[in-house]
PDB file of C-alpha atoms in Angstrom:
ATOM      1  CA  MET A 292       6.394 -27.963  14.781  1.00  0.00           C
ATOM      2  CA  LEU A 293       4.481 -26.036  18.093  1.00  0.00           C
ATOM      3  CA  ALA A 294       0.695 -24.863  17.295  1.00  0.00           C
ATOM      4  CA  PRO A 295      -0.505 -21.689  18.889  1.00  0.00           C
ATOM      5  CA  GLU A 296      -2.710 -21.592  21.551  1.00  0.00           C
ATOM      6  CA  ILE A 297      -6.072 -20.560  21.657  1.00  0.00           C
ATOM      7  CA  PRO A 298      -7.151 -18.336  24.034  1.00  0.00           C
ATOM      8  CA  ALA A 299      -8.837 -18.162  26.779  1.00  0.00           C
ATOM      9  CA  ASP A 300     -11.346 -15.620  25.159  1.00  0.00           C
ATOM     10  CA  ASP A 301     -11.374 -16.931  21.554  1.00  0.00           C
ATOM     11  CA  ALA A 302     -14.558 -17.531  20.977  1.00  0.00           C
ATOM     12  CA  GLN A 303     -15.203 -13.228  21.459  1.00  0.00           C
ATOM     13  CA  ARG A 304     -12.467 -12.645  19.577  1.00  0.00           C
ATOM     14  CA  VAL A 305     -14.041 -15.082  16.475  1.00  0.00           C
ATOM     15  CA  ALA A 306     -17.585 -13.008  16.789  1.00  0.00           C
ATOM     16  CA  ALA A 307     -15.387  -9.699  17.150  1.00  0.00           C
ATOM     17  CA  LEU A 308     -13.374 -10.799  14.141  1.00  0.00           C
ATOM     18  CA  HIS A 309     -17.513 -11.938  12.686  1.00  0.00           C
ATOM     19  CA  GLY A 310     -18.404  -8.599  13.916  1.00  0.00           C
ATOM     20  CA  LEU A 311     -16.628  -6.378  11.020  1.00  0.00           C
ATOM     21  CA  GLY A 312     -18.208  -8.865   7.979  1.00  0.00           C
ATOM     22  CA  VAL A 313     -14.525  -8.564   6.788  1.00  0.00           C
ATOM     23  CA  LEU A 314     -13.627 -12.488   6.470  1.00  0.00           C
ATOM     24  CA  ASP A 315     -14.713 -13.397   2.753  1.00  0.00           C
ATOM     25  CA  THR A 316     -15.012 -10.474   1.092  1.00  0.00           C
ATOM     26  CA  GLU A 317     -13.033  -9.190  -2.113  1.00  0.00           C
ATOM     27  CA  PRO A 318      -9.493  -8.111  -2.523  1.00  0.00           C
ATOM     28  CA  GLU A 319      -9.902  -4.065  -2.103  1.00  0.00           C
ATOM     29  CA  GLU A 320      -7.311  -1.247  -2.839  1.00  0.00           C
ATOM     30  CA  ARG A 321      -7.184   0.674   0.289  1.00  0.00           C
ATOM     31  CA  PHE A 322      -5.578  -2.930   2.084  1.00  0.00           C
ATOM     32  CA  ASP A 323      -3.262  -3.983  -0.867  1.00  0.00           C
ATOM     33  CA  ARG A 324      -1.664  -0.864  -0.870  1.00  0.00           C
ATOM     34  CA  ILE A 325      -1.113  -1.481   2.822  1.00  0.00           C
ATOM     35  CA  THR A 326       0.210  -4.525   2.079  1.00  0.00           C
ATOM     36  CA  ARG A 327       2.963  -3.336  -1.205  1.00  0.00           C
ATOM     37  CA  VAL A 328       4.287  -0.578   0.363  1.00  0.00           C
ATOM     38  CA  ALA A 329       5.100  -2.451   3.826  1.00  0.00           C
ATOM     39  CA  ARG A 330       6.279  -4.603   1.006  1.00  0.00           C
ATOM     40  CA  ARG A 331       8.460  -2.197  -0.362  1.00  0.00           C
ATOM     41  CA  VAL A 332       9.616  -0.425   2.038  1.00  0.00           C
ATOM     42  CA  LEU A 333       9.829  -2.818   4.644  1.00  0.00           C
ATOM     43  CA  GLY A 334      12.811  -5.056   1.724  1.00  0.00           C
ATOM     44  CA  VAL A 335      11.094  -8.626   1.962  1.00  0.00           C
ATOM     45  CA  ASP A 336       9.428 -11.571  -0.578  1.00  0.00           C
ATOM     46  CA  ILE A 337       5.459 -11.011   1.398  1.00  0.00           C
ATOM     47  CA  ALA A 338       3.784  -8.654   3.132  1.00  0.00           C
ATOM     48  CA  ILE A 339       0.495 -10.016   3.915  1.00  0.00           C
ATOM     49  CA  VAL A 340      -3.531  -8.368   6.248  1.00  0.00           C
ATOM     50  CA  SER A 341      -3.972 -11.369   7.603  1.00  0.00           C
ATOM     51  CA  LEU A 342      -7.688 -12.343   9.756  1.00  0.00           C
ATOM     52  CA  VAL A 343      -6.834 -15.201  12.259  1.00  0.00           C
ATOM     53  CA  ASP A 344     -10.682 -17.382  12.394  1.00  0.00           C
ATOM     54  CA  GLU A 345     -11.325 -20.402  14.727  1.00  0.00           C
ATOM     55  CA  ASN A 346     -10.013 -22.420  12.014  1.00  0.00           C
ATOM     56  CA  ARG A 347      -7.573 -20.653   9.343  1.00  0.00           C
ATOM     57  CA  GLN A 348      -6.096 -17.495   8.919  1.00  0.00           C
ATOM     58  CA  TRP A 349      -7.912 -15.520   5.804  1.00  0.00           C
ATOM     59  CA  PHE A 350      -5.539 -13.468   3.638  1.00  0.00           C
ATOM     60  CA  LYS A 351      -7.625  -9.750   3.018  1.00  0.00           C
ATOM     61  CA  SER A 352      -4.443  -8.526   0.744  1.00  0.00           C
ATOM     62  CA  THR A 353      -1.435 -10.231   0.181  1.00  0.00           C
ATOM     63  CA  ASP A 354       1.240  -9.303  -1.165  1.00  0.00           C
ATOM     64  CA  GLY A 355       3.902 -11.769  -3.269  1.00  0.00           C
ATOM     65  CA  LEU A 356       1.892 -14.487  -2.433  1.00  0.00           C
ATOM     66  CA  ASP A 357      -1.078 -15.844  -4.417  1.00  0.00           C
ATOM     67  CA  THR A 358      -2.927 -18.058  -1.508  1.00  0.00           C
ATOM     68  CA  SER A 359      -6.268 -16.590   0.500  1.00  0.00           C
ATOM     69  CA  GLU A 360      -5.466 -18.256   3.874  1.00  0.00           C
ATOM     70  CA  THR A 361      -4.482 -21.648   5.716  1.00  0.00           C
ATOM     71  CA  ALA A 362      -4.957 -23.347   8.656  1.00  0.00           C
ATOM     72  CA  ARG A 363      -4.577 -21.871  11.869  1.00  0.00           C
ATOM     73  CA  GLU A 364      -2.333 -24.817  13.046  1.00  0.00           C
ATOM     74  CA  ILE A 365       0.037 -24.553  10.882  1.00  0.00           C
ATOM     75  CA  SER A 366      -0.120 -20.025  11.344  1.00  0.00           C
ATOM     76  CA  PHE A 367       1.800 -18.026  12.468  1.00  0.00           C
ATOM     77  CA  CYS A 368      -0.165 -15.378  12.525  1.00  0.00           C
ATOM     78  CA  GLY A 369      -1.381 -17.836  15.536  1.00  0.00           C
ATOM     79  CA  HIS A 370       0.591 -17.443  17.082  1.00  0.00           C
ATOM     80  CA  ALA A 371       0.931 -13.061  16.705  1.00  0.00           C
ATOM     81  CA  ILE A 372      -2.462 -12.954  18.184  1.00  0.00           C
ATOM     82  CA  LEU A 373      -1.391 -14.129  21.417  1.00  0.00           C
ATOM     83  CA  ASP A 374      -0.160 -10.655  22.239  1.00  0.00           C
ATOM     84  CA  ASP A 375      -0.804  -7.237  22.343  1.00  0.00           C
ATOM     85  CA  ASP A 376       4.023  -6.880  21.043  1.00  0.00           C
ATOM     86  CA  VAL A 377       5.140  -7.685  17.492  1.00  0.00           C
ATOM     87  CA  PHE A 378       6.126 -11.038  17.590  1.00  0.00           C
ATOM     88  CA  VAL A 379       9.503 -11.399  15.623  1.00  0.00           C
ATOM     89  CA  VAL A 380      10.870 -15.424  14.109  1.00  0.00           C
ATOM     90  CA  PRO A 381      14.228 -14.291  12.852  1.00  0.00           C
ATOM     91  CA  ASP A 382      14.901 -17.956  11.133  1.00  0.00           C
ATOM     92  CA  ALA A 383      12.147 -19.797  11.569  1.00  0.00           C
ATOM     93  CA  GLY A 384      14.688 -22.857  10.291  1.00  0.00           C
ATOM     94  CA  ALA A 385      16.897 -22.818  13.793  1.00  0.00           C
ATOM     95  CA  ASP A 386      13.180 -22.475  16.150  1.00  0.00           C
ATOM     96  CA  PRO A 387      12.228 -25.568  17.294  1.00  0.00           C
ATOM     97  CA  ARG A 388       8.611 -24.363  17.423  1.00  0.00           C
ATOM     98  CA  PHE A 389       9.025 -23.651  13.810  1.00  0.00           C
ATOM     99  CA  SER A 390      11.881 -25.697  11.786  1.00  0.00           C
ATOM    100  CA  ASP A 391       9.757 -28.359  10.377  1.00  0.00           C
ATOM    101  CA  ASN A 392       6.032 -26.117   9.597  1.00  0.00           C
ATOM    102  CA  PRO A 393       5.381 -27.071   6.339  1.00  0.00           C
ATOM    103  CA  LEU A 394       5.346 -23.315   6.250  1.00  0.00           C
ATOM    104  CA  VAL A 395       8.846 -23.126   6.511  1.00  0.00           C
ATOM    105  CA  THR A 396       9.839 -27.127   4.748  1.00  0.00           C
ATOM    106  CA  SER A 397       7.518 -25.413   1.349  1.00  0.00           C
ATOM    107  CA  ASP A 398       5.749 -23.988  -0.379  1.00  0.00           C
ATOM    108  CA  PRO A 399       6.964 -19.835   0.489  1.00  0.00           C
ATOM    109  CA  ASN A 400       8.957 -20.989   2.635  1.00  0.00           C
ATOM    110  CA  ILE A 401       8.976 -18.938   5.375  1.00  0.00           C
ATOM    111  CA  ARG A 402      12.612 -18.153   7.384  1.00  0.00           C
ATOM    112  CA  PHE A 403      12.352 -14.335   8.562  1.00  0.00           C
ATOM    113  CA  TYR A 404       8.811 -13.509  10.305  1.00  0.00           C
ATOM    114  CA  ALA A 405       7.553  -9.944  11.488  1.00  0.00           C
ATOM    115  CA  GLY A 406       3.756 -10.452  12.753  1.00  0.00           C
ATOM    116  CA  CYS A 407       2.268  -7.126  14.304  1.00  0.00           C
ATOM    117  CA  PRO A 408      -1.769  -7.957  15.737  1.00  0.00           C
ATOM    118  CA  LEU A 409      -4.031  -5.340  14.977  1.00  0.00           C
ATOM    119  CA  THR A 410      -6.773  -4.538  17.393  1.00  0.00           C
ATOM    120  CA  VAL A 411     -10.235  -3.623  17.295  1.00  0.00           C
ATOM    121  CA  GLY A 412     -12.764  -2.128  19.039  1.00  0.00           C
ATOM    122  CA  THR A 413     -13.527  -5.167  21.183  1.00  0.00           C
ATOM    123  CA  GLY A 414     -10.757  -5.129  22.139  1.00  0.00           C
ATOM    124  CA  HIS A 415      -9.805  -8.355  20.394  1.00  0.00           C
ATOM    125  CA  ARG A 416      -6.846  -8.701  18.333  1.00  0.00           C
ATOM    126  CA  VAL A 417      -7.742  -9.968  15.146  1.00  0.00           C
ATOM    127  CA  GLY A 418      -5.989 -10.592  12.887  1.00  0.00           C
ATOM    128  CA  THR A 419      -1.802  -9.137  12.302  1.00  0.00           C
ATOM    129  CA  LEU A 420      -0.088  -7.221   9.089  1.00  0.00           C
ATOM    130  CA  CYS A 421       3.079  -9.517   8.589  1.00  0.00           C
ATOM    131  CA  ILE A 422       6.021  -9.597   6.432  1.00  0.00           C
ATOM    132  CA  ILE A 423       7.944 -12.357   5.712  1.00  0.00           C
ATOM    133  CA  GLY A 424      11.075 -12.935   4.443  1.00  0.00           C
ATOM    134  CA  ARG A 425      12.902 -16.757   2.829  1.00  0.00           C
ATOM    135  CA  GLU A 426      16.197 -15.393   3.977  1.00  0.00           C
ATOM    136  CA  PRO A 427      16.881 -15.512   8.545  1.00  0.00           C
ATOM    137  CA  ARG A 428      16.799 -11.747   9.312  1.00  0.00           C
ATOM    138  CA  GLU A 429      16.937  -9.091  12.639  1.00  0.00           C
ATOM    139  CA  LEU A 430      14.280  -6.356  12.603  1.00  0.00           C
ATOM    140  CA  SER A 431      15.697  -3.149  12.930  1.00  0.00           C
ATOM    141  CA  ALA A 432      14.353  -1.108  15.963  1.00  0.00           C
ATOM    142  CA  ASP A 433      13.189   1.033  12.914  1.00  0.00           C
ATOM    143  CA  ASP A 434      11.693  -1.422  10.809  1.00  0.00           C
ATOM    144  CA  GLU A 435       9.306  -2.536  14.012  1.00  0.00           C
ATOM    145  CA  ALA A 436       8.818   0.883  13.938  1.00  0.00           C
ATOM    146  CA  LEU A 437       6.622   1.866  10.563  1.00  0.00           C
ATOM    147  CA  LEU A 438       5.572  -2.182  10.708  1.00  0.00           C
ATOM    148  CA  ARG A 439       2.872  -0.695  14.182  1.00  0.00           C
ATOM    149  CA  ASP A 440       2.437   1.994  12.478  1.00  0.00           C
ATOM    150  CA  LEU A 441       1.511   0.488   8.518  1.00  0.00           C
ATOM    151  CA  ALA A 442      -1.003  -2.185  11.043  1.00  0.00           C
ATOM    152  CA  ALA A 443      -2.615   0.763  12.920  1.00  0.00           C
ATOM    153  CA  MET A 444      -3.744   2.358   9.641  1.00  0.00           C
ATOM    154  CA  ALA A 445      -5.335  -1.373   8.122  1.00  0.00           C
ATOM    155  CA  GLN A 446      -6.640  -1.300  11.669  1.00  0.00           C
ATOM    156  CA  LYS A 447      -8.616   1.872  10.996  1.00  0.00           C
ATOM    157  CA  GLU A 448      -9.409   0.516   8.161  1.00  0.00           C
ATOM    158  CA  LEU A 449     -10.876  -2.802   9.424  1.00  0.00           C
ATOM    159  CA  GLU A 450     -13.033  -0.300  12.546  1.00  0.00           C
ATOM    160  CA  ASP A 451     -13.812   1.690  10.028  1.00  0.00           C
ATOM    161  CA  PHE A 452     -15.377  -0.557   6.469  1.00  0.00           C
ATOM    162  CA  ASP A 453     -16.680   3.631   5.691  1.00  0.00           C
ATOM    163  CA  LEU A 454     -13.714   5.128   6.555  1.00  0.00           C
ATOM    164  CA  ALA A 455     -12.890   7.352   3.110  1.00  0.00           C
ATOM    165  CA  THR A 456      -9.415   7.211   1.978  1.00  0.00           C
ATOM    166  CA  THR A 457     -10.263   5.638  -1.943  1.00  0.00           C
ATOM    167  CA  ASP A 458     -11.413   7.175  -4.450  1.00  0.00           C
ATOM    168  CA  GLU A 459     -14.985   6.125  -6.251  1.00  0.00           C
ATOM    169  CA  LEU A 460     -14.559   6.429 -10.054  1.00  0.00           C
ATOM    170  CA  THR A 461     -11.325   5.487  -9.891  1.00  0.00           C
ATOM    171  CA  GLY A 462     -10.430   2.896  -7.277  1.00  0.00           C
ATOM    172  CA  LEU A 463      -7.009   4.776  -6.285  1.00  0.00           C
ATOM    173  CA  THR A 464      -6.657   6.498  -3.885  1.00  0.00           C
ATOM    174  CA  ASN A 465      -7.786   9.595  -2.752  1.00  0.00           C
ATOM    175  CA  ARG A 466      -6.264  12.670  -1.029  1.00  0.00           C
ATOM    176  CA  ARG A 467      -7.093  11.844   2.170  1.00  0.00           C
ATOM    177  CA  GLY A 468      -5.408   8.177   1.235  1.00  0.00           C
ATOM    178  CA  LEU A 469      -2.501   9.669  -0.097  1.00  0.00           C
ATOM    179  CA  LEU A 470      -1.424  12.099   2.772  1.00  0.00           C
ATOM    180  CA  MET A 471      -1.166   8.650   5.283  1.00  0.00           C
ATOM    181  CA  PHE A 472       1.044   6.918   3.088  1.00  0.00           C
ATOM    182  CA  GLY A 473       3.369   9.581   1.910  1.00  0.00           C
ATOM    183  CA  ARG A 474       3.418  10.926   6.391  1.00  0.00           C
ATOM    184  CA  GLN A 475       4.506   7.268   6.556  1.00  0.00           C
ATOM    185  CA  ILE A 476       6.796   6.249   3.579  1.00  0.00           C
ATOM    186  CA  LEU A 477       8.496   9.774   4.561  1.00  0.00           C
ATOM    187  CA  ALA A 478       9.374   8.420   8.020  1.00  0.00           C
ATOM    188  CA  ALA A 479      10.940   5.831   7.171  1.00  0.00           C
ATOM    189  CA  ALA A 480      12.298   6.890   4.387  1.00  0.00           C
ATOM    190  CA  GLU A 481      14.767   9.879   6.330  1.00  0.00           C
ATOM    191  CA  ARG A 482      15.645   6.936   8.580  1.00  0.00           C
ATOM    192  CA  ARG A 483      16.720   4.598   6.169  1.00  0.00           C
ATOM    193  CA  ARG A 484      18.038   7.478   4.324  1.00  0.00           C
ATOM    194  CA  ARG A 485      16.658   6.524   1.608  1.00  0.00           C
ATOM    195  CA  PRO A 486      14.546   9.586  -1.263  1.00  0.00           C
ATOM    196  CA  VAL A 487      11.268   9.441  -2.799  1.00  0.00           C
ATOM    197  CA  GLY A 488      10.207  11.100  -5.887  1.00  0.00           C
ATOM    198  CA  ILE A 489       6.484  13.106  -6.022  1.00  0.00           C
ATOM    199  CA  MET A 490       4.594  13.227  -9.397  1.00  0.00           C
ATOM    200  CA  TYR A 491       1.391  15.590 -10.492  1.00  0.00           C
ATOM    201  CA  LEU A 492      -0.586  14.852 -12.987  1.00  0.00           C
ATOM    202  CA  ASP A 493      -2.989  16.843 -14.190  1.00  0.00           C
ATOM    203  CA  LEU A 494      -5.016  15.931 -16.990  1.00  0.00           C
ATOM    204  CA  ASP A 495      -5.827  17.354 -19.889  1.00  0.00           C
ATOM    205  CA  GLY A 496      -8.334  19.032 -21.868  1.00  0.00           C
ATOM    206  CA  LEU A 497     -11.015  17.679 -19.359  1.00  0.00           C
ATOM    207  CA  LYS A 498     -13.450  20.323 -19.069  1.00  0.00           C
ATOM    208  CA  VAL A 499     -13.665  20.337 -22.742  1.00  0.00           C
ATOM    209  CA  VAL A 500     -15.116  17.181 -22.676  1.00  0.00           C
ATOM    210  CA  ASN A 501     -17.653  18.002 -19.357  1.00  0.00           C
ATOM    211  CA  ASP A 502     -18.266  20.604 -21.568  1.00  0.00           C
ATOM    212  CA  THR A 503     -19.066  19.553 -24.887  1.00  0.00           C
ATOM    213  CA  GLU A 504     -19.890  15.704 -24.828  1.00  0.00           C
ATOM    214  CA  GLY A 505     -20.913  15.854 -21.551  1.00  0.00           C
ATOM    215  CA  HIS A 506     -19.396  14.929 -17.493  1.00  0.00           C
ATOM    216  CA  ALA A 507     -20.180  10.956 -18.391  1.00  0.00           C
ATOM    217  CA  ALA A 508     -17.688  10.805 -21.144  1.00  0.00           C
ATOM    218  CA  GLY A 509     -15.376  12.713 -18.524  1.00  0.00           C
ATOM    219  CA  ASP A 510     -15.152  10.262 -16.324  1.00  0.00           C
ATOM    220  CA  ALA A 511     -15.076   7.785 -19.085  1.00  0.00           C
ATOM    221  CA  LEU A 512     -11.375   9.934 -19.605  1.00  0.00           C
ATOM    222  CA  ILE A 513     -10.219   9.521 -15.593  1.00  0.00           C
ATOM    223  CA  ARG A 514     -11.436   6.472 -15.350  1.00  0.00           C
ATOM    224  CA  ALA A 515      -8.948   5.677 -19.136  1.00  0.00           C
ATOM    225  CA  PHE A 516      -6.324   7.491 -17.545  1.00  0.00           C
ATOM    226  CA  ALA A 517      -6.595   6.481 -14.086  1.00  0.00           C
ATOM    227  CA  ASP A 518      -5.884   2.948 -15.858  1.00  0.00           C
ATOM    228  CA  THR A 519      -3.140   4.247 -17.786  1.00  0.00           C
ATOM    229  CA  LEU A 520      -0.902   5.010 -15.043  1.00  0.00           C
ATOM    230  CA  LEU A 521      -1.967   1.470 -12.325  1.00  0.00           C
ATOM    231  CA  ASN A 522      -0.830  -0.161 -16.244  1.00  0.00           C
ATOM    232  CA  CYS A 523       2.876   1.737 -16.207  1.00  0.00           C
ATOM    233  CA  LEU A 524       4.022   2.576 -12.958  1.00  0.00           C
ATOM    234  CA  ARG A 525       4.706   0.250 -10.698  1.00  0.00           C
ATOM    235  CA  SER A 526       2.613  -2.139  -8.192  1.00  0.00           C
ATOM    236  CA  CYS A 527       4.943  -0.704  -4.810  1.00  0.00           C
ATOM    237  CA  ASP A 528       3.674   3.457  -6.146  1.00  0.00           C
ATOM    238  CA  VAL A 529       0.681   4.811  -4.730  1.00  0.00           C
ATOM    239  CA  ILE A 530      -1.284   6.148  -7.249  1.00  0.00           C
ATOM    240  CA  ALA A 531      -4.899   8.563  -5.866  1.00  0.00           C
ATOM    241  CA  ARG A 532      -6.753  11.144  -8.016  1.00  0.00           C
ATOM    242  CA  MET A 533      -6.602  13.875  -5.586  1.00  0.00           C
ATOM    243  CA  TRP A 534      -9.398  16.131  -7.245  1.00  0.00           C
ATOM    244  CA  GLY A 535     -10.948  16.725 -10.446  1.00  0.00           C
ATOM    245  CA  ASP A 536      -8.583  16.380 -13.619  1.00  0.00           C
ATOM    246  CA  GLU A 537      -5.900  15.971 -10.861  1.00  0.00           C
ATOM    247  CA  PHE A 538      -3.011  13.023  -9.484  1.00  0.00           C
ATOM    248  CA  CYS A 539      -0.670  12.222  -7.770  1.00  0.00           C
ATOM    249  CA  VAL A 540       2.520   9.332  -7.540  1.00  0.00           C
ATOM    250  CA  LEU A 541       4.635   8.703  -4.352  1.00  0.00           C
ATOM    251  CA  ALA A 542       7.109   6.808  -6.038  1.00  0.00           C
ATOM    252  CA  SER A 543       8.799   5.593  -2.292  1.00  0.00           C
ATOM    253  CA  GLU A 544      12.911   5.242  -2.900  1.00  0.00           C
ATOM    254  CA  THR A 545      12.858   6.931  -6.142  1.00  0.00           C
ATOM    255  CA  ASP A 546      14.844   9.897  -6.275  1.00  0.00           C
ATOM    256  CA  ARG A 547      15.153  12.549  -9.022  1.00  0.00           C
ATOM    257  CA  ALA A 548      16.478  10.503 -11.713  1.00  0.00           C
ATOM    258  CA  GLY A 549      14.401   7.611 -11.100  1.00  0.00           C
ATOM    259  CA  LEU A 550      11.163  10.212 -11.080  1.00  0.00           C
ATOM    260  CA  LEU A 551      12.331  11.781 -14.140  1.00  0.00           C
ATOM    261  CA  LYS A 552      12.197   7.375 -15.613  1.00  0.00           C
ATOM    262  CA  LEU A 553       8.702   7.172 -14.586  1.00  0.00           C
ATOM    263  CA  GLU A 554       7.710  10.716 -17.096  1.00  0.00           C
ATOM    264  CA  ALA A 555       8.950   9.321 -19.476  1.00  0.00           C
ATOM    265  CA  ARG A 556       7.078   5.955 -19.169  1.00  0.00           C
ATOM    266  CA  ILE A 557       3.649   8.112 -18.734  1.00  0.00           C
ATOM    267  CA  ARG A 558       5.273  10.206 -21.648  1.00  0.00           C
ATOM    268  CA  ASP A 559       5.934   6.788 -23.822  1.00  0.00           C
ATOM    269  CA  THR A 560       2.949   5.022 -23.007  1.00  0.00           C
ATOM    270  CA  LEU A 561      -0.180   7.974 -23.177  1.00  0.00           C
ATOM    271  CA  ALA A 562       1.797   8.588 -26.660  1.00  0.00           C
ATOM    272  CA  ASP A 563       1.729   5.299 -28.153  1.00  0.00           C
ATOM    273  CA  PRO A 564      -0.862   5.246 -31.330  1.00  0.00           C
ATOM    274  CA  GLY A 565      -1.427   1.766 -30.262  1.00  0.00           C
ATOM    275  CA  ARG A 566      -2.432   2.111 -26.571  1.00  0.00           C
ATOM    276  CA  PRO A 567      -6.675   1.486 -26.320  1.00  0.00           C
ATOM    277  CA  GLY A 568      -8.901   3.694 -25.368  1.00  0.00           C
ATOM    278  CA  PRO A 569      -8.937   8.371 -25.866  1.00  0.00           C
ATOM    279  CA  ARG A 570      -6.612  10.290 -26.347  1.00  0.00           C
ATOM    280  CA  LEU A 571      -4.340  11.202 -23.164  1.00  0.00           C
ATOM    281  CA  SER A 572      -1.900  13.456 -22.281  1.00  0.00           C
ATOM    282  CA  ALA A 573      -1.121  15.331 -19.039  1.00  0.00           C
ATOM    283  CA  SER A 574       1.737  17.671 -17.386  1.00  0.00           C
ATOM    284  CA  ILE A 575       3.464  17.138 -15.255  1.00  0.00           C
ATOM    285  CA  GLY A 576       4.905  18.337 -12.044  1.00  0.00           C
ATOM    286  CA  LEU A 577       8.322  16.963  -9.716  1.00  0.00           C
ATOM    287  CA  ALA A 578       9.198  16.762  -6.648  1.00  0.00           C
ATOM    288  CA  ASP A 579      11.820  14.799  -4.880  1.00  0.00           C
ATOM    289  CA  SER A 580      13.093  14.383  -0.719  1.00  0.00           C
ATOM    290  CA  SER A 581      16.414  12.980  -0.645  1.00  0.00           C
ATOM    291  CA  PRO A 582      18.512  11.629   2.617  1.00  0.00           C
ATOM    292  CA  THR A 583      20.550  15.468   2.943  1.00  0.00           C
ATOM    293  CA  ASN A 584      17.075  17.483   2.204  1.00  0.00           C
ATOM    294  CA  PRO A 585      13.771  15.387   3.469  1.00  0.00           C
ATOM    295  CA  GLU A 586      10.924  17.167   2.955  1.00  0.00           C
ATOM    296  CA  THR A 587       7.492  17.132   4.510  1.00  0.00           C
ATOM    297  CA  MET A 588       4.841  15.656   2.094  1.00  0.00           C
ATOM    298  CA  GLU A 589       2.894  18.568   2.286  1.00  0.00           C
ATOM    299  CA  SER A 590       6.187  20.559   1.915  1.00  0.00           C
ATOM    300  CA  LEU A 591       6.434  17.687  -1.654  1.00  0.00           C
ATOM    301  CA  LEU A 592       2.663  18.313  -2.674  1.00  0.00           C
ATOM    302  CA  ALA A 593       3.498  21.825  -2.829  1.00  0.00           C
ATOM    303  CA  GLN A 594       6.342  21.679  -4.903  1.00  0.00           C
ATOM    304  CA  ALA A 595       5.094  19.141  -7.344  1.00  0.00           C
ATOM    305  CA  ASP A 596       1.575  21.616  -7.845  1.00  0.00           C
ATOM    306  CA  ALA A 597       4.025  24.422  -8.318  1.00  0.00           C
ATOM    307  CA  ALA A 598       6.164  22.796 -10.817  1.00  0.00           C
ATOM    308  CA  MET A 599       3.363  21.142 -12.462  1.00  0.00           C
ATOM    309  CA  TYR A 600       1.885  24.721 -12.903  1.00  0.00           C
ATOM    310  CA  GLU A 601       4.738  26.059 -14.926  1.00  0.00           C
ATOM    311  CA  ALA A 602       5.249  23.085 -17.376  1.00  0.00           C
ATOM    312  CA  LYS A 603       1.605  23.512 -18.145  1.00  0.00           C
ATOM    313  CA  ARG A 604       1.936  27.214 -18.444  1.00  0.00           C
ATOM    314  CA  ALA A 605       4.910  26.838 -20.937  1.00  0.00           C
ATOM    315  CA  ARG A 606       3.235  24.328 -22.852  1.00  0.00           C
ATOM    316  CA  ARG A 607       0.330  27.283 -23.451  1.00  0.00           C
ATOM    317  CA  THR A 608       3.268  29.920 -24.439  1.00  0.00           C
ATOM    318  CA  PRO A 609       5.015  29.486 -28.012  1.00  0.00           C
ATOM    319  CA  ALA A 610       8.821  29.385 -28.757  1.00  0.00           C
ATOM    320  CA  GLY A 611      10.322  32.932 -29.552  1.00  0.00           C
TER     321      GLY A 611
END
C-alpha cells in the first residue's frame, strides 16, 4: 500500500480547512443532496464529500456508506488532493498503490474511485467530492464533467456557509438550490440520453389555515407536507419548497410513466386514513424532458406549474 504524500504546505492547508468551521458538524441537506445526486446520476455505490484533516479524512456527507471518517494514511482522497485534476483509480484491486489497502481488501471493498478536489478561497485543496464503486470501471469524459460540476457546487457550499440553498422552515432545498441542481442534472441527462421529470405541487388549504388558525398552524401544515414528501419519495429525488404553499420534485432518470407512479404514491400516502398528522391534499402538475425532446430547467418548471394550475382549476369546476 502506498500512503498519500504530505504536501509541503499541509500546515497551511489544514489551517484553511479548520478555518471553515465545518469539521465534525452535523449532516446538512445542502451537502447530502449533492452526494445523493452524484450517486444516482453517476451510477455508483457510494458518493462522499470528504475533508482531509491532519491525520484523518472526515466525511461531511455520505450516500451509501455509514462510516464518518477513516485514517488519512489509507485514504484515496489523500492522493486526490495532491493535484487539481480528477484523480481516478479504475481498478484498485489491480493497482499496486491500493491493492492491499484495507479499504480495498475489506469493507467498503473499493474497486473504482474518482475524486475531484475541493479548493477553498485560499487556494488550498481541503477535500474532495468522490464517487466509489465495488466493480472496476472507467470514468468517461461526460461523467468527469458532471463530477466536476457537482464538486463545484460542494465547493461553493464549503466556501460560504451562508449560501442560501435551503428552506429554513422545512429543511428542503429552496428555489435557488433547485435551479442549481436542475441545470446540472438536465445537462447530465442530455449527455447520457436519460429522461428527467418535474412535479409541481400546490398544498391545498394553507390560506384558510393561516386566516383562521394563525401562521404558526400554517407553518405546521407546511412542515407536515414536507415530511410526507420526504417519507414517500426516493432519496435521490430533489424536493424543494419554492415559496409559500408551492413545492417541486425533481426526479432524475424518470420519464412520464415514472412521474405518474410517483404522483400516485403521493396521492395514496395523503389519502391514507392511518397517516398521522393533519389531513393534507395537493394539486399536482407534471412535465418531463426526454432524450428526443430536451428541455431547460426554466421551461420544465413553467410547464409543470401551468399543469398544476390546470389541475387546480379542474378540481374547482363542477362536472357536467
